[in-house]
Amino acid sequence: EVQLVESGGDLVQPGGSLRLSCAASGFIFSTYWMHWVRQVPGKGLVWLSHIHNDGSKTGYADSVKGRFTISRDNAKNTLYLEMNSLSAEDTAVYFCASGYNYAFDIWGQGTMVTVSS
Amino acid sequence: QSALTQPASVSGSPGQSITISCAGTNSDIGSYNLVSWYQQHPGKAPQLMIYEVSKRPSGVSSRFSGSKSGNTASLTISGLQAEDEADYLCCSYVGSRNFAYVFGTGTKVTVL
């Protein structure tokens, strides 16, 4: 079965850090661009970051540039998002997704990140 | 980069056709034929319904179709069914210079 499973979401204090993981199975992970997208409950989706198949290229939305770092381990079929300097505005459900022709075709179920004191 | 503009809600009766608009600018939708559409049921992950403006992934019903004119993309659902009640979001690639994608504000589809 093709699937992505996120983990690592938690309650964290403002200014804190968190690392999200996204485990892939059922497809050749190393051949896909991968993305992180977030959604404040009840609101729309926001694209955050992407990484090339081999990890050689990355990109970030302005809202997270310099604070978030995307990476991947193709040997472990796992995508990561390292998040630093978190604020209440980062509270959201975080989804990982695989890229397909400039769209997002496989999505994980999401992991909740809450930033609060 | 501002979000693409979608109507907050659209409704229709079973069997009818509805169209959801997604308005952008000449920097996003107007510049690329790389618009995608997603269906999202409450508490679930989004599902890709349309990519590259009008292409359907394998397994997506032919009742879903996409188009684009200028800076506005559209998703049409024909033969509306109860299971189509969900949120729909558009998305556009905005170019490698920005390494970014922009999503729409989302539209709640209600089947009357």
PDB file of C-alpha atoms in Angstrom:
ATOM      1  CA  GLU A   1       0.000   0.000   0.000  1.00  0.00           C
ATOM      2  CA  VAL A   2       1.261   3.443  -0.926  1.00  0.00           C
ATOM      3  CA  GLN A   3       1.379   5.627   2.154  1.00  0.00           C
ATOM      4  CA  LEU A   4       3.049   8.423   4.046  1.00  0.00           C
ATOM      5  CA  VAL A   5       2.959   8.507   7.838  1.00  0.00           C
ATOM      6  CA  GLU A   6       3.928  11.653   9.720  1.00  0.00           C
ATOM      7  CA  SER A   7       5.071  11.711  13.323  1.00  0.00           C
ATOM      8  CA  GLY A   8       6.692  14.076  15.781  1.00  0.00           C
ATOM      9  CA  GLY A   9       3.908  16.578  16.305  1.00  0.00           C
ATOM     10  CA  ASP A  10       3.642  17.797  19.869  1.00  0.00           C
ATOM     11  CA  LEU A  11       2.919  20.694  22.222  1.00  0.00           C
ATOM     12  CA  VAL A  12       5.949  22.975  22.322  1.00  0.00           C
ATOM     13  CA  GLN A  13       6.635  26.304  23.998  1.00  0.00           C
ATOM     14  CA  PRO A  14       7.154  29.490  21.986  1.00  0.00           C
ATOM     15  CA  GLY A  15      10.754  29.722  20.850  1.00  0.00           C
ATOM     16  CA  GLY A  16      11.128  25.978  20.980  1.00  0.00           C
ATOM     17  CA  SER A  17      12.084  23.412  18.376  1.00  0.00           C
ATOM     18  CA  LEU A  18      10.560  20.275  16.952  1.00  0.00           C
ATOM     19  CA  ARG A  19      11.470  17.679  14.342  1.00  0.00           C
ATOM     20  CA  LEU A  20       8.793  16.086  12.213  1.00  0.00           C
ATOM     21  CA  SER A  21       9.264  12.818  10.337  1.00  0.00           C
ATOM     22  CA  CYS A  22       7.412  11.343   7.387  1.00  0.00           C
ATOM     23  CA  ALA A  23       7.867   7.635   6.674  1.00  0.00           C
ATOM     24  CA  ALA A  24       7.147   6.509   3.127  1.00  0.00           C
ATOM     25  CA  SER A  25       6.197   3.040   1.943  1.00  0.00           C
ATOM     26  CA  GLY A  26       4.751   1.372  -1.130  1.00  0.00           C
ATOM     27  CA  PHE A  27       6.536   3.535  -3.697  1.00  0.00           C
ATOM     28  CA  ILE A  28      10.068   4.396  -4.765  1.00  0.00           C
ATOM     29  CA  PHE A  29      10.627   7.286  -2.367  1.00  0.00           C
ATOM     30  CA  SER A  30      13.998   8.252  -3.845  1.00  0.00           C
ATOM     31  CA  THR A  31      12.451   9.169  -7.204  1.00  0.00           C
ATOM     32  CA  TYR A  32      10.036  11.796  -5.895  1.00  0.00           C
ATOM     33  CA  TRP A  33      10.287  15.411  -4.874  1.00  0.00           C
ATOM     34  CA  MET A  34       8.759  15.694  -1.410  1.00  0.00           C
ATOM     35  CA  HIS A  35       6.911  18.549   0.245  1.00  0.00           C
ATOM     36  CA  TRP A  36       5.655  19.811   3.576  1.00  0.00           C
ATOM     37  CA  VAL A  37       2.309  21.595   3.708  1.00  0.00           C
ATOM     38  CA  ARG A  38       0.482  22.867   6.789  1.00  0.00           C
ATOM     39  CA  GLN A  39      -3.081  23.704   7.650  1.00  0.00           C
ATOM     40  CA  VAL A  40      -4.446  25.652  10.569  1.00  0.00           C
ATOM     41  CA  PRO A  41      -7.613  23.741  11.601  1.00  0.00           C
ATOM     42  CA  GLY A  42     -10.564  25.196   9.738  1.00  0.00           C
ATOM     43  CA  LYS A  43      -8.322  27.149   7.372  1.00  0.00           C
ATOM     44  CA  GLY A  44      -6.643  26.589   4.031  1.00  0.00           C
ATOM     45  CA  LEU A  45      -3.460  24.793   3.050  1.00  0.00           C
ATOM     46  CA  VAL A  46      -0.087  26.521   2.991  1.00  0.00           C
ATOM     47  CA  TRP A  47       2.917  25.137   1.148  1.00  0.00           C
ATOM     48  CA  LEU A  48       6.074  25.280   3.290  1.00  0.00           C
ATOM     49  CA  SER A  49       8.976  23.535   1.668  1.00  0.00           C
ATOM     50  CA  HIS A  50      10.167  20.991  -0.884  1.00  0.00           C
ATOM     51  CA  ILE A  51      13.229  18.876  -1.520  1.00  0.00           C
ATOM     52  CA  HIS A  52      14.595  17.266  -4.663  1.00  0.00           C
ATOM     53  CA  ASN A  53      14.677  13.474  -5.093  1.00  0.00           C
ATOM     54  CA  ASP A  54      18.315  13.272  -4.017  1.00  0.00           C
ATOM     55  CA  GLY A  55      18.206  16.116  -1.521  1.00  0.00           C
ATOM     56  CA  SER A  56      20.383  18.390  -3.654  1.00  0.00           C
ATOM     57  CA  LYS A  57      17.808  21.173  -3.945  1.00  0.00           C
ATOM     58  CA  THR A  58      15.462  22.641  -1.396  1.00  0.00           C
ATOM     59  CA  GLY A  59      13.012  25.523  -1.306  1.00  0.00           C
ATOM     60  CA  TYR A  60      11.033  27.315   1.387  1.00  0.00           C
ATOM     61  CA  ALA A  61       8.109  29.645   1.774  1.00  0.00           C
ATOM     62  CA  ASP A  62       9.136  33.068   3.067  1.00  0.00           C
ATOM     63  CA  SER A  63       7.198  32.449   6.291  1.00  0.00           C
ATOM     64  CA  VAL A  64       9.538  29.643   7.362  1.00  0.00           C
ATOM     65  CA  LYS A  65      12.791  30.447   5.543  1.00  0.00           C
ATOM     66  CA  GLY A  66      15.671  30.490   7.996  1.00  0.00           C
ATOM     67  CA  ARG A  67      13.679  28.734  10.718  1.00  0.00           C
ATOM     68  CA  PHE A  68      12.686  25.424   9.115  1.00  0.00           C
ATOM     69  CA  THR A  69      14.968  22.897   7.423  1.00  0.00           C
ATOM     70  CA  ILE A  70      13.787  20.110   5.165  1.00  0.00           C
ATOM     71  CA  SER A  71      15.873  16.983   4.681  1.00  0.00           C
ATOM     72  CA  ARG A  72      15.498  13.371   3.651  1.00  0.00           C
ATOM     73  CA  ASP A  73      17.145   9.998   4.128  1.00  0.00           C
ATOM     74  CA  ASN A  74      16.442   7.892   1.059  1.00  0.00           C
ATOM     75  CA  ALA A  75      17.993   4.834   2.667  1.00  0.00           C
ATOM     76  CA  LYS A  76      15.337   5.056   5.379  1.00  0.00           C
ATOM     77  CA  ASN A  77      12.539   6.278   3.072  1.00  0.00           C
ATOM     78  CA  THR A  78      12.000   9.164   5.451  1.00  0.00           C
ATOM     79  CA  LEU A  79      11.436  12.897   5.070  1.00  0.00           C
ATOM     80  CA  TYR A  80      12.131  15.357   7.875  1.00  0.00           C
ATOM     81  CA  LEU A  81      11.252  18.900   8.849  1.00  0.00           C
ATOM     82  CA  GLU A  82      13.361  20.553  11.517  1.00  0.00           C
ATOM     83  CA  MET A  83      11.477  23.523  12.991  1.00  0.00           C
ATOM     84  CA  ASN A  84      13.129  26.188  15.140  1.00  0.00           C
ATOM     85  CA  SER A  85      12.052  29.463  16.744  1.00  0.00           C
ATOM     86  CA  LEU A  86       8.455  28.313  16.808  1.00  0.00           C
ATOM     87  CA  SER A  87       5.655  30.765  17.495  1.00  0.00           C
ATOM     88  CA  ALA A  88       1.906  30.513  17.961  1.00  0.00           C
ATOM     89  CA  GLU A  89       1.508  31.227  14.231  1.00  0.00           C
ATOM     90  CA  ASP A  90       3.143  27.860  13.519  1.00  0.00           C
ATOM     91  CA  THR A  91       0.328  25.985  15.248  1.00  0.00           C
ATOM     92  CA  ALA A  92      -1.183  23.763  12.570  1.00  0.00           C
ATOM     93  CA  VAL A  93      -1.528  20.268  11.179  1.00  0.00           C
ATOM     94  CA  TYR A  94       1.586  19.442   9.178  1.00  0.00           C
ATOM     95  CA  PHE A  95       1.269  17.192   6.123  1.00  0.00           C
ATOM     96  CA  CYS A  96       3.974  15.631   4.032  1.00  0.00           C
ATOM     97  CA  ALA A  97       3.182  14.965   0.387  1.00  0.00           C
ATOM     98  CA  SER A  98       4.918  13.535  -2.650  1.00  0.00           C
ATOM     99  CA  GLY A  99       5.295  15.655  -5.739  1.00  0.00           C
ATOM    100  CA  TYR A 100       3.856  14.673  -9.093  1.00  0.00           C
ATOM    101  CA  ASN A 101       3.919  16.971 -12.111  1.00  0.00           C
ATOM    102  CA  TYR A 102       3.895  20.104  -9.932  1.00  0.00           C
ATOM    103  CA  ALA A 103       1.046  18.733  -7.829  1.00  0.00           C
ATOM    104  CA  PHE A 104       0.847  16.727  -4.592  1.00  0.00           C
ATOM    105  CA  ASP A 105      -0.456  13.242  -5.149  1.00  0.00           C
ATOM    106  CA  ILE A 106       0.239  11.173  -2.011  1.00  0.00           C
ATOM    107  CA  TRP A 107      -0.490  12.764   1.358  1.00  0.00           C
ATOM    108  CA  GLY A 108       0.094  11.653   4.900  1.00  0.00           C
ATOM    109  CA  GLN A 109      -2.601  11.877   7.542  1.00  0.00           C
ATOM    110  CA  GLY A 110      -0.968  14.874   9.171  1.00  0.00           C
ATOM    111  CA  THR A 111       0.605  15.533  12.557  1.00  0.00           C
ATOM    112  CA  MET A 112      -0.511  18.311  14.899  1.00  0.00           C
ATOM    113  CA  VAL A 113       1.938  20.900  16.150  1.00  0.00           C
ATOM    114  CA  THR A 114       0.744  23.207  18.917  1.00  0.00           C
ATOM    115  CA  VAL A 115       2.899  26.116  20.038  1.00  0.00           C
ATOM    116  CA  SER A 116       1.741  27.436  23.383  1.00  0.00           C
ATOM    117  CA  SER A 117       3.025  28.251  26.831  1.00  0.00           C
TER     118      SER A 117
ATOM    119  CA  GLN B   1       2.483  35.624  -2.215  1.00  0.00           C
ATOM    120  CA  SER B   2      -1.248  35.998  -1.579  1.00  0.00           C
ATOM    121  CA  ALA B   3      -3.603  33.038  -1.554  1.00  0.00           C
ATOM    122  CA  LEU B   4      -5.655  32.354  -4.656  1.00  0.00           C
ATOM    123  CA  THR B   5      -9.265  33.492  -4.302  1.00  0.00           C
ATOM    124  CA  GLN B   6     -12.076  30.951  -4.203  1.00  0.00           C
ATOM    125  CA  PRO B   7     -15.738  31.379  -3.260  1.00  0.00           C
ATOM    126  CA  ALA B   8     -16.334  30.368   0.332  1.00  0.00           C
ATOM    127  CA  SER B   9     -19.173  28.045  -0.569  1.00  0.00           C
ATOM    128  CA  VAL B  10     -20.957  26.507  -3.523  1.00  0.00           C
ATOM    129  CA  SER B  11     -24.006  24.288  -3.371  1.00  0.00           C
ATOM    130  CA  GLY B  12     -26.027  22.150  -5.730  1.00  0.00           C
ATOM    131  CA  SER B  13     -28.599  19.403  -5.829  1.00  0.00           C
ATOM    132  CA  PRO B  14     -27.750  15.792  -6.650  1.00  0.00           C
ATOM    133  CA  GLY B  15     -27.253  15.329 -10.375  1.00  0.00           C
ATOM    134  CA  GLN B  16     -26.534  18.986 -11.032  1.00  0.00           C
ATOM    135  CA  SER B  17     -23.243  20.481 -12.165  1.00  0.00           C
ATOM    136  CA  ILE B  18     -21.341  23.071 -10.187  1.00  0.00           C
ATOM    137  CA  THR B  19     -18.246  25.103 -10.978  1.00  0.00           C
ATOM    138  CA  ILE B  20     -15.709  26.409  -8.495  1.00  0.00           C
ATOM    139  CA  SER B  21     -13.529  29.316  -9.538  1.00  0.00           C
ATOM    140  CA  CYS B  22      -9.962  30.016  -8.459  1.00  0.00           C
ATOM    141  CA  ALA B  23      -8.725  33.510  -9.191  1.00  0.00           C
ATOM    142  CA  GLY B  24      -5.055  34.310  -9.296  1.00  0.00           C
ATOM    143  CA  THR B  25      -2.757  36.739 -11.042  1.00  0.00           C
ATOM    144  CA  ASN B  26      -0.475  36.791 -14.056  1.00  0.00           C
ATOM    145  CA  SER B  27       2.332  35.752 -11.681  1.00  0.00           C
ATOM    146  CA  ASP B  28       0.771  32.425 -10.819  1.00  0.00           C
ATOM    147  CA  ILE B  29      -2.206  30.949 -12.675  1.00  0.00           C
ATOM    148  CA  GLY B  30      -1.679  33.255 -15.613  1.00  0.00           C
ATOM    149  CA  SER B  31       1.938  32.207 -16.055  1.00  0.00           C
ATOM    150  CA  TYR B  32       1.776  28.442 -15.714  1.00  0.00           C
ATOM    151  CA  ASN B  33      -0.498  25.615 -16.770  1.00  0.00           C
ATOM    152  CA  LEU B  34       0.280  24.018 -13.420  1.00  0.00           C
ATOM    153  CA  VAL B  35      -2.953  24.332 -11.503  1.00  0.00           C
ATOM    154  CA  SER B  36      -4.063  21.438  -9.330  1.00  0.00           C
ATOM    155  CA  TRP B  37      -7.224  20.787  -7.342  1.00  0.00           C
ATOM    156  CA  TYR B  38      -7.710  18.909  -4.081  1.00  0.00           C
ATOM    157  CA  GLN B  39     -10.733  17.439  -2.324  1.00  0.00           C
ATOM    158  CA  GLN B  40     -10.627  17.349   1.460  1.00  0.00           C
ATOM    159  CA  HIS B  41     -13.211  15.746   3.707  1.00  0.00           C
ATOM    160  CA  PRO B  42     -13.334  16.893   7.364  1.00  0.00           C
ATOM    161  CA  GLY B  43     -10.431  15.568   9.390  1.00  0.00           C
ATOM    162  CA  LYS B  44      -8.867  13.877   6.372  1.00  0.00           C
ATOM    163  CA  ALA B  45      -5.864  14.506   4.189  1.00  0.00           C
ATOM    164  CA  PRO B  46      -6.385  16.257   0.852  1.00  0.00           C
ATOM    165  CA  GLN B  47      -6.766  14.128  -2.271  1.00  0.00           C
ATOM    166  CA  LEU B  48      -5.469  15.175  -5.680  1.00  0.00           C
ATOM    167  CA  MET B  49      -8.342  15.497  -8.155  1.00  0.00           C
ATOM    168  CA  ILE B  50      -6.848  17.490 -11.056  1.00  0.00           C
ATOM    169  CA  TYR B  51      -3.300  18.383 -12.070  1.00  0.00           C
ATOM    170  CA  GLU B  52      -1.830  20.466 -14.893  1.00  0.00           C
ATOM    171  CA  VAL B  53      -5.139  22.368 -15.167  1.00  0.00           C
ATOM    172  CA  SER B  54      -7.240  19.566 -16.619  1.00  0.00           C
ATOM    173  CA  LYS B  55      -5.624  16.154 -16.149  1.00  0.00           C
ATOM    174  CA  ARG B  56      -7.184  13.558 -13.878  1.00  0.00           C
ATOM    175  CA  PRO B  57      -5.077  11.123 -11.852  1.00  0.00           C
ATOM    176  CA  SER B  58      -5.889   7.459 -12.187  1.00  0.00           C
ATOM    177  CA  GLY B  59      -8.939   6.585 -10.100  1.00  0.00           C
ATOM    178  CA  VAL B  60     -10.524  10.033 -10.075  1.00  0.00           C
ATOM    179  CA  SER B  61     -14.038  10.129 -11.505  1.00  0.00           C
ATOM    180  CA  SER B  62     -14.554  11.694 -14.930  1.00  0.00           C
ATOM    181  CA  ARG B  63     -17.248  13.811 -13.294  1.00  0.00           C
ATOM    182  CA  PHE B  64     -14.427  16.088 -12.208  1.00  0.00           C
ATOM    183  CA  SER B  65     -12.936  18.380 -14.842  1.00  0.00           C
ATOM    184  CA  GLY B  66     -10.659  21.394 -14.808  1.00  0.00           C
ATOM    185  CA  SER B  67     -10.031  24.360 -17.053  1.00  0.00           C
ATOM    186  CA  LYS B  68      -8.280  27.716 -17.124  1.00  0.00           C
ATOM    187  CA  SER B  69      -8.860  31.066 -18.734  1.00  0.00           C
ATOM    188  CA  GLY B  70      -6.369  33.851 -18.199  1.00  0.00           C
ATOM    189  CA  ASN B  71      -5.692  34.209 -14.490  1.00  0.00           C
ATOM    190  CA  THR B  72      -8.652  32.099 -13.365  1.00  0.00           C
ATOM    191  CA  ALA B  73      -8.905  28.323 -13.080  1.00  0.00           C
ATOM    192  CA  SER B  74     -12.112  26.379 -12.613  1.00  0.00           C
ATOM    193  CA  LEU B  75     -13.165  22.977 -11.319  1.00  0.00           C
ATOM    194  CA  THR B  76     -16.460  21.546 -12.538  1.00  0.00           C
ATOM    195  CA  ILE B  77     -18.207  18.679 -10.827  1.00  0.00           C
ATOM    196  CA  SER B  78     -20.918  17.153 -12.976  1.00  0.00           C
ATOM    197  CA  GLY B  79     -23.617  14.768 -11.799  1.00  0.00           C
ATOM    198  CA  LEU B  80     -23.167  15.973  -8.225  1.00  0.00           C
ATOM    199  CA  GLN B  81     -23.301  13.197  -5.622  1.00  0.00           C
ATOM    200  CA  ALA B  82     -23.621  13.235  -1.854  1.00  0.00           C
ATOM    201  CA  GLU B  83     -20.039  11.976  -1.500  1.00  0.00           C
ATOM    202  CA  ASP B  84     -18.795  15.096  -3.302  1.00  0.00           C
ATOM    203  CA  GLU B  85     -19.648  17.217  -0.265  1.00  0.00           C
ATOM    204  CA  ALA B  86     -16.247  18.379   0.931  1.00  0.00           C
ATOM    205  CA  ASP B  87     -13.799  21.265   0.812  1.00  0.00           C
ATOM    206  CA  TYR B  88     -12.028  21.907  -2.502  1.00  0.00           C
ATOM    207  CA  LEU B  89      -8.752  23.778  -2.787  1.00  0.00           C
ATOM    208  CA  CYS B  90      -6.901  24.928  -5.863  1.00  0.00           C
ATOM    209  CA  CYS B  91      -3.146  25.339  -6.065  1.00  0.00           C
ATOM    210  CA  SER B  92      -0.760  26.923  -8.544  1.00  0.00           C
ATOM    211  CA  TYR B  93       2.972  26.641  -9.051  1.00  0.00           C
ATOM    212  CA  VAL B  94       4.490  30.114  -8.916  1.00  0.00           C
ATOM    213  CA  GLY B  95       7.885  29.541 -10.424  1.00  0.00           C
ATOM    214  CA  SER B  96      11.309  28.250  -9.500  1.00  0.00           C
ATOM    215  CA  ARG B  97      12.551  31.717  -8.586  1.00  0.00           C
ATOM    216  CA  ASN B  98      10.291  31.617  -5.571  1.00  0.00           C
ATOM    217  CA  PHE B  99      10.436  27.852  -5.117  1.00  0.00           C
ATOM    218  CA  ALA B 100       6.827  28.143  -4.120  1.00  0.00           C
ATOM    219  CA  TYR B 101       3.301  27.018  -4.572  1.00  0.00           C
ATOM    220  CA  VAL B 102       0.244  28.995  -3.572  1.00  0.00           C
ATOM    221  CA  PHE B 103      -3.056  27.446  -2.499  1.00  0.00           C
ATOM    222  CA  GLY B 104      -6.541  28.854  -2.784  1.00  0.00           C
ATOM    223  CA  THR B 105      -8.697  29.952   0.111  1.00  0.00           C
ATOM    224  CA  GLY B 106     -10.883  26.868  -0.209  1.00  0.00           C
ATOM    225  CA  THR B 107     -14.516  26.253  -1.167  1.00  0.00           C
ATOM    226  CA  LYS B 108     -17.033  24.265   0.840  1.00  0.00           C
ATOM    227  CA  VAL B 109     -19.271  22.278  -1.503  1.00  0.00           C
ATOM    228  CA  THR B 110     -22.659  21.391  -0.096  1.00  0.00           C
ATOM    229  CA  VAL B 111     -24.940  18.847  -1.732  1.00  0.00           C
ATOM    230  CA  LEU B 112     -28.497  19.929  -1.011  1.00  0.00           C
TER     231      LEU B 112
END
